[in-house]
Structures are given as C-alpha cells and as structure tokens.
PDB file of C-alpha atoms in Angstrom:
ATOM      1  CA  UNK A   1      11.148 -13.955  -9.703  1.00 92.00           C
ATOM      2  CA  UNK A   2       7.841 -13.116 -11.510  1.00 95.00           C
ATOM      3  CA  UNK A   3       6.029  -9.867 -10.229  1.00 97.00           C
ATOM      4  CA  UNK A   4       2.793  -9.003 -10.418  1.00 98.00           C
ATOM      5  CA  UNK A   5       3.043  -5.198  -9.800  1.00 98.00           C
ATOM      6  CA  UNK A   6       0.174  -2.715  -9.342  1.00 98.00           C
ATOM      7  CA  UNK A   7      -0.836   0.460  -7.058  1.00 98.00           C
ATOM      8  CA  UNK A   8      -3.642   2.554  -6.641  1.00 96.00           C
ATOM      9  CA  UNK A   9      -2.096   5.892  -7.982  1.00 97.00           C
ATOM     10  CA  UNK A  10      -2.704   4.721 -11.482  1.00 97.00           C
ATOM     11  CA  UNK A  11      -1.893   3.041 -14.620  1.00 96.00           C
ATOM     12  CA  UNK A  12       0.473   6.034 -15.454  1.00 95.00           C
ATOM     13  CA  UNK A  13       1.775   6.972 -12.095  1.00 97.00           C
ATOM     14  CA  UNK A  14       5.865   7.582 -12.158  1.00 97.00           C
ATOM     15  CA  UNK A  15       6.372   5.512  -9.028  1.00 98.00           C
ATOM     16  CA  UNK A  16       4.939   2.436 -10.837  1.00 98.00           C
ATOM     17  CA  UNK A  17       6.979   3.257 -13.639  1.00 97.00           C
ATOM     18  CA  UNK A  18      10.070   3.894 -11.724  1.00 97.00           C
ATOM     19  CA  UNK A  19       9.609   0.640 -10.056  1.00 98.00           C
ATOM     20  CA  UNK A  20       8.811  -1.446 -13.187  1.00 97.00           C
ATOM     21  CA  UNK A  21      12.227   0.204 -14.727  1.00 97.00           C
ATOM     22  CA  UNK A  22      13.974  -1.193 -11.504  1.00 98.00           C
ATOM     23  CA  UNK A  23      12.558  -4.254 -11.359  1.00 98.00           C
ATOM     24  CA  UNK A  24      13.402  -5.170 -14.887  1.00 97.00           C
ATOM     25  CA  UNK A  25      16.698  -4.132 -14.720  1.00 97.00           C
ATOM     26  CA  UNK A  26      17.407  -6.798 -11.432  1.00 97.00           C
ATOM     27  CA  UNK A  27      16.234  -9.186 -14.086  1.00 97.00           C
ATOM     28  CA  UNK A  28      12.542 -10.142 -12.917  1.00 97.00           C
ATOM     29  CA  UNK A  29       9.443 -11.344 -14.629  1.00 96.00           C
ATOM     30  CA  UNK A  30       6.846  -8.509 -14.585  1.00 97.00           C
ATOM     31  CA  UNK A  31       3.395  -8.467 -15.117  1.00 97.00           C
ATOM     32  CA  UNK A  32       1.477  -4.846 -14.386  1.00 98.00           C
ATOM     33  CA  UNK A  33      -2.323  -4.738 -13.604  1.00 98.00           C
ATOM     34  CA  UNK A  34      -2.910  -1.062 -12.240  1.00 98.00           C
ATOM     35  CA  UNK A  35      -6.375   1.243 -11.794  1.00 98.00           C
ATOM     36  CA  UNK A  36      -6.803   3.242 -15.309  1.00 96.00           C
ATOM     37  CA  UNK A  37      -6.668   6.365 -12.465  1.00 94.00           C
ATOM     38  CA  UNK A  38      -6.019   7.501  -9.211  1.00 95.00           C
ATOM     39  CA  UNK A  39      -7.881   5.218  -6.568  1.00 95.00           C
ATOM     40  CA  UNK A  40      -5.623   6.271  -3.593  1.00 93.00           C
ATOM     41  CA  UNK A  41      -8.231   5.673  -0.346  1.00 91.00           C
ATOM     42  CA  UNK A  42     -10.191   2.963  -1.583  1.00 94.00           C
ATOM     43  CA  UNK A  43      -8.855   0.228   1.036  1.00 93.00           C
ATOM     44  CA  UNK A  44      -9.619  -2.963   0.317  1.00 93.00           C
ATOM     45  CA  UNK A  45     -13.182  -2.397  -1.697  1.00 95.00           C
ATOM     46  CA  UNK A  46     -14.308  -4.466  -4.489  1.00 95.00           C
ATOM     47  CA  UNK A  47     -16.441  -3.556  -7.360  1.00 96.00           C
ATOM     48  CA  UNK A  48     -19.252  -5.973  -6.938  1.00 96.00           C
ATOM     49  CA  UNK A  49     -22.543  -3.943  -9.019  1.00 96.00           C
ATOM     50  CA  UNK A  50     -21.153  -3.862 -12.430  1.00 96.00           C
ATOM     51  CA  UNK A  51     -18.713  -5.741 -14.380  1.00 96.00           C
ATOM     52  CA  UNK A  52     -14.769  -4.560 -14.740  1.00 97.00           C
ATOM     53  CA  UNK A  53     -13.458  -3.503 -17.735  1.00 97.00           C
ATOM     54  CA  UNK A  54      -9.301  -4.081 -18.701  1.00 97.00           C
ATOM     55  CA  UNK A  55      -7.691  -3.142 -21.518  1.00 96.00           C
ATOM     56  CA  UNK A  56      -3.897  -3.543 -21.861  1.00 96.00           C
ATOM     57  CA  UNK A  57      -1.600  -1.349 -23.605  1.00 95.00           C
ATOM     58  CA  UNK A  58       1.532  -2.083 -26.230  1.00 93.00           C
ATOM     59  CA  UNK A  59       3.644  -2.565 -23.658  1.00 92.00           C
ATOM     60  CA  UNK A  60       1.962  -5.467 -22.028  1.00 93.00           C
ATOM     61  CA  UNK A  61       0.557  -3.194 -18.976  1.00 96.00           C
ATOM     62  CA  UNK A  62      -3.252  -3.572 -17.812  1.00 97.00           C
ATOM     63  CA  UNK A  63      -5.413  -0.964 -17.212  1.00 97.00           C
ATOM     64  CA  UNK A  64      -8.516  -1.780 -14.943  1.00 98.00           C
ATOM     65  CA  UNK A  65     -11.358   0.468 -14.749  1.00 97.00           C
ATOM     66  CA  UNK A  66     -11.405  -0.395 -10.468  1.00 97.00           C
ATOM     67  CA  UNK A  67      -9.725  -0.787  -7.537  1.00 97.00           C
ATOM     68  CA  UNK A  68      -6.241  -2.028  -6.486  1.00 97.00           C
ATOM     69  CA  UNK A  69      -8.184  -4.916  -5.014  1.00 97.00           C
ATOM     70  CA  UNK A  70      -9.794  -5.555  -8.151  1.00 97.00           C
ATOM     71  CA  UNK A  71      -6.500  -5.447 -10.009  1.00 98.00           C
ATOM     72  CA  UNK A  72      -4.666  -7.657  -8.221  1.00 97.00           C
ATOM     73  CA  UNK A  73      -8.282 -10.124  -7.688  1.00 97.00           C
ATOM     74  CA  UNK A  74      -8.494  -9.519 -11.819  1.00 97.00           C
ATOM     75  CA  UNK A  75      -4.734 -10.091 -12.293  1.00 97.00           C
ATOM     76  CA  UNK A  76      -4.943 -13.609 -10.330  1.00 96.00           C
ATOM     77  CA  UNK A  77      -7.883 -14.652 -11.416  1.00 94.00           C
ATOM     78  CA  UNK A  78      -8.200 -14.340 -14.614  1.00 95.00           C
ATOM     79  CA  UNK A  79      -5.985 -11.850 -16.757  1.00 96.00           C
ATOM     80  CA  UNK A  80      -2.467 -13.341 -16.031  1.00 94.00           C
ATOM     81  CA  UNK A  81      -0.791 -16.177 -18.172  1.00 89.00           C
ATOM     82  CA  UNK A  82       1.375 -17.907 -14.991  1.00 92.00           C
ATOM     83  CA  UNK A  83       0.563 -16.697 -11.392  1.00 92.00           C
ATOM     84  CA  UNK A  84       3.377 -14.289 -10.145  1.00 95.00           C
ATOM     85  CA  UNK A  85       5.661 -15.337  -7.138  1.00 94.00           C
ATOM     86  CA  UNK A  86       4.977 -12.041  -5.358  1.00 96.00           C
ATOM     87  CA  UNK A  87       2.905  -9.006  -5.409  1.00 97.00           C
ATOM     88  CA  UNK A  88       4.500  -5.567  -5.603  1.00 98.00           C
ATOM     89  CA  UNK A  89       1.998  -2.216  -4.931  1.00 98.00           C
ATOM     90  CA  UNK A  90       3.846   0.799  -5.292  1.00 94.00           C
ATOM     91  CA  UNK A  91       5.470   3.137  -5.546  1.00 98.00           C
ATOM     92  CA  UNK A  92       3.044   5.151  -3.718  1.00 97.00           C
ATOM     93  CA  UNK A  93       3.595   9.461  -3.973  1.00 97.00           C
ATOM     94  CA  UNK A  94       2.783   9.676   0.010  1.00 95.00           C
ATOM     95  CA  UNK A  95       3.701   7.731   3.487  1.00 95.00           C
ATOM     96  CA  UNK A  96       1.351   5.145   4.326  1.00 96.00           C
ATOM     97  CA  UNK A  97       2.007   5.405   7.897  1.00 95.00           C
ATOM     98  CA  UNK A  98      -0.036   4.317  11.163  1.00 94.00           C
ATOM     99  CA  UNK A  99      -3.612   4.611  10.535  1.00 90.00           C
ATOM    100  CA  UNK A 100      -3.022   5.610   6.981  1.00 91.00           C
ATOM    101  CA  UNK A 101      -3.096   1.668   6.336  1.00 94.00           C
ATOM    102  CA  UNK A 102      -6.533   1.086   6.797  1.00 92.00           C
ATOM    103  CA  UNK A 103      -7.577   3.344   4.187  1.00 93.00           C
ATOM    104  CA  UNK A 104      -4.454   2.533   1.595  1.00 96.00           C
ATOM    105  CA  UNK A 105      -5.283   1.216  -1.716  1.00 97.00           C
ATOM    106  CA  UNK A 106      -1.333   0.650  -1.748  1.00 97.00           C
ATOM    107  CA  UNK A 107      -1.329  -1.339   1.153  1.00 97.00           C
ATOM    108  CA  UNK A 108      -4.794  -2.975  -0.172  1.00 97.00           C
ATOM    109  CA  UNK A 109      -3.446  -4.324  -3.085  1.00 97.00           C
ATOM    110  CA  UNK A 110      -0.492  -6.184  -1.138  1.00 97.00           C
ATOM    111  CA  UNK A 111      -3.252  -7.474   1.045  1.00 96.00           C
ATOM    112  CA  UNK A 112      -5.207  -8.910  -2.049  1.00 95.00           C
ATOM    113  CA  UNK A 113      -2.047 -10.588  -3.393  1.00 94.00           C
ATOM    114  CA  UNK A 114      -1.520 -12.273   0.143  1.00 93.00           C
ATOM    115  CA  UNK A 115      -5.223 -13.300   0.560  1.00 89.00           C
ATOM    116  CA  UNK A 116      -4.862 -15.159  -2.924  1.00 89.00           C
ATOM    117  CA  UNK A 117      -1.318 -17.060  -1.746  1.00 89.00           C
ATOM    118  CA  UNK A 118       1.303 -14.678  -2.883  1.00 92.00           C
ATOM    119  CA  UNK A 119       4.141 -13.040  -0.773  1.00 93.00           C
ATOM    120  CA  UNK A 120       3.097  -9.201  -0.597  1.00 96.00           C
ATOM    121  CA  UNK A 121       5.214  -5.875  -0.461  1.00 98.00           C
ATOM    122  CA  UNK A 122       3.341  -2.400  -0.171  1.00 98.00           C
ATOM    123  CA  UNK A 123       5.763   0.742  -0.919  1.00 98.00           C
ATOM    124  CA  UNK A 124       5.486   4.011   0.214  1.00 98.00           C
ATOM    125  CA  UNK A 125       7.857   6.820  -0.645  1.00 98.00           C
ATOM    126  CA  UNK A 126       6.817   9.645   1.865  1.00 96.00           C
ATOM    127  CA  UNK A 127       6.375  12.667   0.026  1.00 94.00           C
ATOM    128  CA  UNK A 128       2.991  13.560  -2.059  1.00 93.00           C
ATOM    129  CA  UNK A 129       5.603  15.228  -4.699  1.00 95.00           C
ATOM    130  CA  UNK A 130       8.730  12.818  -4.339  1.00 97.00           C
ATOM    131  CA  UNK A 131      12.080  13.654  -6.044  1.00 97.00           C
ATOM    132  CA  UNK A 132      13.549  10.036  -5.487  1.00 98.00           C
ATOM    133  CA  UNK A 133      11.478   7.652  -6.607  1.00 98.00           C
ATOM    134  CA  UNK A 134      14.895   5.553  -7.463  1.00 98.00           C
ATOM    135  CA  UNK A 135      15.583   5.738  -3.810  1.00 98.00           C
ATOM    136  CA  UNK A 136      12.202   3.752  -2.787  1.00 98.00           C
ATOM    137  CA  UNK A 137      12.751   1.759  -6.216  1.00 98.00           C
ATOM    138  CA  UNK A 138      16.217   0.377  -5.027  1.00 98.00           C
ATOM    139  CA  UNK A 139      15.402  -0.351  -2.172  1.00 98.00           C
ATOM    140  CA  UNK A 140      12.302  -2.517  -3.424  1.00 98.00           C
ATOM    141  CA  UNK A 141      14.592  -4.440  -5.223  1.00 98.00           C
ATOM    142  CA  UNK A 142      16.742  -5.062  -2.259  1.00 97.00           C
ATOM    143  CA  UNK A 143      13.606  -6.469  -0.468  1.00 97.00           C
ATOM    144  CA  UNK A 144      13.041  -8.835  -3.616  1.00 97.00           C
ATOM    145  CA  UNK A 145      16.340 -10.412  -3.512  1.00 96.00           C
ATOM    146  CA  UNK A 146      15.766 -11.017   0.531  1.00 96.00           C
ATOM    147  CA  UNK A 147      12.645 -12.525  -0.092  1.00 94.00           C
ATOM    148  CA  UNK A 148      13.579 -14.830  -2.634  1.00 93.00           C
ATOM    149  CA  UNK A 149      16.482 -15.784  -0.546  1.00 94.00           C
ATOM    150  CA  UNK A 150      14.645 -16.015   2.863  1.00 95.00           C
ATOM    151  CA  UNK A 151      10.724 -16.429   2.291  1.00 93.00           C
ATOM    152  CA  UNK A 152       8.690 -15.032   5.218  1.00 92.00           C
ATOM    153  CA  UNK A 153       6.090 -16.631   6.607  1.00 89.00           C
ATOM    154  CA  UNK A 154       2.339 -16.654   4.622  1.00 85.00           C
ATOM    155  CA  UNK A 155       0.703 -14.192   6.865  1.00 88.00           C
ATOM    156  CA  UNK A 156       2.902 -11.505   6.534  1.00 94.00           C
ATOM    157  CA  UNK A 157       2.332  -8.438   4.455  1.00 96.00           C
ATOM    158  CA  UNK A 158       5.440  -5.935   4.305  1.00 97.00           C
ATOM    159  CA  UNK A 159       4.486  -2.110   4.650  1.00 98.00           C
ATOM    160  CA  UNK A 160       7.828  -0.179   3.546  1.00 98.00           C
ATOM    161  CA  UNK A 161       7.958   3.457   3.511  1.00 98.00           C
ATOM    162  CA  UNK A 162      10.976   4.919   2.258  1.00 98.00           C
ATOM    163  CA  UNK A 163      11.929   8.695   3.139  1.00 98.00           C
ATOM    164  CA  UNK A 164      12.095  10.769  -0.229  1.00 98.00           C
ATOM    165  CA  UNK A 165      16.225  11.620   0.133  1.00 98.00           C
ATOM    166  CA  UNK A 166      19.135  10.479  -2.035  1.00 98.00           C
ATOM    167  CA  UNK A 167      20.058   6.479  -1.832  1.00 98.00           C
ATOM    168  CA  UNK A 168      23.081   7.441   0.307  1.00 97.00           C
ATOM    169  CA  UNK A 169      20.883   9.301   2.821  1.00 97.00           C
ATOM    170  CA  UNK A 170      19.270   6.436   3.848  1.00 98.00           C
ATOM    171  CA  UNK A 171      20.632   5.444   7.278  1.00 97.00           C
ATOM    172  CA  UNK A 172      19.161   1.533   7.098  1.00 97.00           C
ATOM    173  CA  UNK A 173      15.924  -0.497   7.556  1.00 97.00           C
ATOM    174  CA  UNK A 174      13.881  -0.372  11.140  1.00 97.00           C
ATOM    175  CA  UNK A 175      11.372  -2.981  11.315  1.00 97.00           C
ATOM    176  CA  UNK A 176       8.392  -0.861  13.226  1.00 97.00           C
ATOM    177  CA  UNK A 177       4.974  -1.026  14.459  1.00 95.00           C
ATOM    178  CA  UNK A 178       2.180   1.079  12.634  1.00 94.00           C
ATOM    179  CA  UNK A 179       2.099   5.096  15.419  1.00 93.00           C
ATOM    180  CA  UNK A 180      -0.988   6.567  15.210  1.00 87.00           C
ATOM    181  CA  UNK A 181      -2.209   9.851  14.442  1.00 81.00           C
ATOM    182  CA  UNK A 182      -4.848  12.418  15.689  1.00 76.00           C
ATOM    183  CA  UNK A 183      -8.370  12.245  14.403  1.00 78.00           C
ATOM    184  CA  UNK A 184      -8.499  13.560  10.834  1.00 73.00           C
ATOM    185  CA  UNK A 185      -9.160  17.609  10.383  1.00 72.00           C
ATOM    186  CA  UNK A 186     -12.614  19.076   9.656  1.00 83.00           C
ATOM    187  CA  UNK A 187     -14.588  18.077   6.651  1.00 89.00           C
ATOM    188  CA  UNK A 188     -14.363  21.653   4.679  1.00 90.00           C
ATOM    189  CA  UNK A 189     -17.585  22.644   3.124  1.00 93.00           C
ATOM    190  CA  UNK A 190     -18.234  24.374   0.050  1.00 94.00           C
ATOM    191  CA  UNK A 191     -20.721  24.596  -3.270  1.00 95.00           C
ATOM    192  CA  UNK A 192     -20.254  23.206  -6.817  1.00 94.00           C
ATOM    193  CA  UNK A 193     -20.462  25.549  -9.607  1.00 95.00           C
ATOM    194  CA  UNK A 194     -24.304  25.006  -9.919  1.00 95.00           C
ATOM    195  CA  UNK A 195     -24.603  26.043  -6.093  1.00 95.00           C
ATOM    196  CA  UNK A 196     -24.770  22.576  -4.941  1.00 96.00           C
ATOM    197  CA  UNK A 197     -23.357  21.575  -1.221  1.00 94.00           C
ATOM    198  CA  UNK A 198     -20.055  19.440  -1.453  1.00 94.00           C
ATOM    199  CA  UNK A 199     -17.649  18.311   0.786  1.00 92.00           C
ATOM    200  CA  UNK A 200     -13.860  17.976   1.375  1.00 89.00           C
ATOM    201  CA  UNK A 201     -12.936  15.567   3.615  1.00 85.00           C
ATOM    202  CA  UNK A 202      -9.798  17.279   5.862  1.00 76.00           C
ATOM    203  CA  UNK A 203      -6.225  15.684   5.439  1.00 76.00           C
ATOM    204  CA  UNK A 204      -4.779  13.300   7.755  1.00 76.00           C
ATOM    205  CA  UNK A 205      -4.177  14.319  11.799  1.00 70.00           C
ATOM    206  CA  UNK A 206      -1.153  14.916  12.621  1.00 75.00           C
ATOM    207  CA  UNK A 207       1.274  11.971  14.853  1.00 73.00           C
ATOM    208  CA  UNK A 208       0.471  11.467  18.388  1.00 73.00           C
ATOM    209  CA  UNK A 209       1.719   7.836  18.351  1.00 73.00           C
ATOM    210  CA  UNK A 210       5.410   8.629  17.525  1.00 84.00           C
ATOM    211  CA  UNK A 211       7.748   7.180  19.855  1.00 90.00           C
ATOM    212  CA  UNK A 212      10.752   5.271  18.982  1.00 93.00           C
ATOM    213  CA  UNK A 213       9.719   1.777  17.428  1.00 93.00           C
ATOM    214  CA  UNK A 214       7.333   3.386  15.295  1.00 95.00           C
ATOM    215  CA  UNK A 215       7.353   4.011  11.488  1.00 95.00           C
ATOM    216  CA  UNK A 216       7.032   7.872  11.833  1.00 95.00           C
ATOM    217  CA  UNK A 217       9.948   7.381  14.403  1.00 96.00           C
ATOM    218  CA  UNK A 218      11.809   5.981  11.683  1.00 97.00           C
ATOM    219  CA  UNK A 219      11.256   8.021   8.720  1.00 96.00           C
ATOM    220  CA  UNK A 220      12.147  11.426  10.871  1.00 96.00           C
ATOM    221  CA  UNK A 221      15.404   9.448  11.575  1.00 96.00           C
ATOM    222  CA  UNK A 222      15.760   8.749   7.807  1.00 97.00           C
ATOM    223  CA  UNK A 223      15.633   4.850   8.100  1.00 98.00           C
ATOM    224  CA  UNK A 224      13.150   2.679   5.761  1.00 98.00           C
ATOM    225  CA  UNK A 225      10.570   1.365   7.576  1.00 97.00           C
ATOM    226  CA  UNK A 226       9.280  -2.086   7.339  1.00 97.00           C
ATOM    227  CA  UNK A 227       6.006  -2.860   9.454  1.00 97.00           C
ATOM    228  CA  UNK A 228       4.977  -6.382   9.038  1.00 96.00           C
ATOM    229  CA  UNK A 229       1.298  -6.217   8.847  1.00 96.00           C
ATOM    230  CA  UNK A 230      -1.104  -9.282   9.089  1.00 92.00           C
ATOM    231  CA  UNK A 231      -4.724  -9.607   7.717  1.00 87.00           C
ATOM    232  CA  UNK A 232      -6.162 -11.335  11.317  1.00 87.00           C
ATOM    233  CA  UNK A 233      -8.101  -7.837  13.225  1.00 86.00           C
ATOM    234  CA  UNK A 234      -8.684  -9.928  15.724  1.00 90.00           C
ATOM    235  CA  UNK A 235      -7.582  -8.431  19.329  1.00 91.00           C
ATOM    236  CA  UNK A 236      -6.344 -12.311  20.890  1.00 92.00           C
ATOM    237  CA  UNK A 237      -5.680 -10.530  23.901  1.00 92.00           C
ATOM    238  CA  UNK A 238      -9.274  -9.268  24.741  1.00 94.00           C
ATOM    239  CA  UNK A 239     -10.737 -12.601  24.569  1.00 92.00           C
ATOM    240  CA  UNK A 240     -10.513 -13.666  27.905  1.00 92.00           C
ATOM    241  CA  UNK A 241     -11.918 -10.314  29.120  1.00 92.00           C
ATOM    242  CA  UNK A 242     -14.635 -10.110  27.042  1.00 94.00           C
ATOM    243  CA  UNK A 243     -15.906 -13.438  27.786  1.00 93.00           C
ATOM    244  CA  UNK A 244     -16.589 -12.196  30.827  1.00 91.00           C
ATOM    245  CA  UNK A 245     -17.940  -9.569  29.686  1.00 92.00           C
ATOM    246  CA  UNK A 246     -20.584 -10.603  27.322  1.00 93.00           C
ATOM    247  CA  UNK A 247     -21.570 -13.049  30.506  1.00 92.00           C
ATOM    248  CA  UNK A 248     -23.102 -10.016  32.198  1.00 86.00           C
ATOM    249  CA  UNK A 249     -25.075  -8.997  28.942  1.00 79.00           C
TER     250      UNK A 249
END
C-alpha cells in the first residue's frame, strides 16, 4: 500500500522512525510529512494566520513548521506526488486513552487523513519513555495487511494503543470503547526567570471509567486496544429529548 505517515511528536521522534523502518520492511510505499517538533496536545487545530513552511530532508521526509493537522492537510493537498491509500500517525511515546483523544495530535492527524478520504490508523504505545517501540511497530503492520485485505467502512478512524512489553507479551487485540478519566490535576503556578507568572497545566486525571470493555481495561490486561472512533459528535440519542426540550425555551 502507499502510506502517508506522520505524528505530532516530531519530525525526529523514534516511534515515527521505528514505524517507518517497519513499514518499509512489509514492503509499503511511504511518504512522511511530520511537525519539525513536538506538537503533542494540539487536537485537531489548523494554522490559519500565517503561511506554513516545509522543508524536506535527504531522505525524502517533510518537515512542517505546524500541526499534525496541517501535515497531513499539507501532505494531501499539496506536497505529495500520488495520494496515499492510508494514513498512519504514530508511534506516539504515551497512551492516548479515553478523554486523551480529544486533545491528541496523534489521533488528530488520523482524523485529518479520514476527513480528506483516506483510511486512518492512530498508534499509541503507552509509556511516555517506551522500550518497545517494535512491539507497537509490528503490530501496525499487522493492522495494514488487515486493512488492505478487509477495508473498513469510510467513517471509521482506528485508535490502537499498544502496551510497551515484548511482542510475545501481548495477549491479543480487544476492540474497546474510549473509559474516561477524572478531571485533570491543578494548574501548578510558578514565575519565569524575569519574575513573570506562568503556568503548568497538571497531567492527566487518573481512570474512573475503567471497566471491562474499555481501552484502559485492556492495556492493564496487556491486550492492544483498538477503539473505532468516528468524526460525527453528534449525541443521536438526545434528539428526541431535546426537542422537547428546546419546546419549553
């Protein structure tokens, strides 16, 4: 198949390089449009106030000066000689699990490649400092083969998350639902160097949406989990009630 691969860890973040290395050796087409740095967080944004700049390197890679959205908007658009098959984000250094989604530049730039017509795969490996990126790489390219095999339908978008262990570790694929965690912790305060006020914005809450079905059930169990995730918010099964509703407003 021909890839388009990008992230939102970087240009020169080992999971993408891990994953181009695997993907190449299964014998795919790759082309690699990835942020020049770390953009993990930016969700689906687009640069829209000033233009993007890309530059590729030797080895055929783009660097974009944005955010996974942009890259994979860029890649399609404009900077790409045949238009890929599917679109790859990942490997990501950290789960993208629950509400983690709606902030993931990982799972953003799936989303982009889906919006413009391509089959999409976001990757997690869940560790911020994994040790097996060739675990989450392999089984990316087990996920390519099945999809070129059996296409899913064009409103799905795959959210894998892979447990950082040893290939043989891995006790199988559990397709999930996204848990949910507890509200986020404190935003830390502090001063810059010139005595300025700044802010830290606290790390994740921890689970409370855990139960078995969901993708932090999986991943304690040491199974890959594979949420498919669709771009429609809407809540179809409110409609009815809030058209009554809004009939009292």
């Amino acid at each position: 198949m021909r890839i388009l691969l990008s992230n939102d860890d970087g240009c020169q973040a080992p999971g993408l390089s891990s994953l181009r290395a695997a993907l190449t050796d299964a014998g795919h087409t790759l082309d690699v449009v990835a942020p020049d740095r770390n953009r993990s967080g930016a969700s689906n944004s687009l640069t829209l106030m000033r233009p993007l700049r890309a530059h590729q390197h030797d080895d055929g890679l783009w660097c974009v000066d944005g955010t996974p959205s942009d890259c994979v908007h860029l890649a399609l658009a404009k900077l790409l000689p045949q238009p890929p098959e599917i679109v790859v984000s990942g490997i990501n250094a950290g789960a993208n699990l629950g509400d983690d989604t709606l902030y993931s530049g990982t799972v953003a730039a799936a989303m982009e490649g889906r919006h413009l017509g391509c089959a999409a795969i976001a990757v997690s490996c869940v560790s911020y400092e994994p040790q097996h990126y060739a675990t989450a790489a392999a089984i990316t390219v087990r996920l390519v083969a099945q999809l070129a095999q059996v296409p899913l339908p064009p409103d799905i978008i795959l959210n894998v998350n892979v447990p950082d262990v040893p290939l043989d570790e891995i006790r199988g694929f559990e397709i999930t639902r996204l848990g949910a965690r507890q509200r986020s912790e404190n935003v830390t305060p502090a001063k810059d160097p010139r005595g300025r006020p700044i802010f830290w914005l606290g790390a994740a809450g921890a689970e409370v949406d855990c139960d078995k079905g969901t993708d932090f059930h999986a991943i304690v169990h040491r199974y890959v989990s594979v949420t498919p995730l669709t771009v429609d918010l809407t809540h179809h099964g409110q409609r009815e009630r809030l058209g009554q509703w809004i009939r009292g407003a």
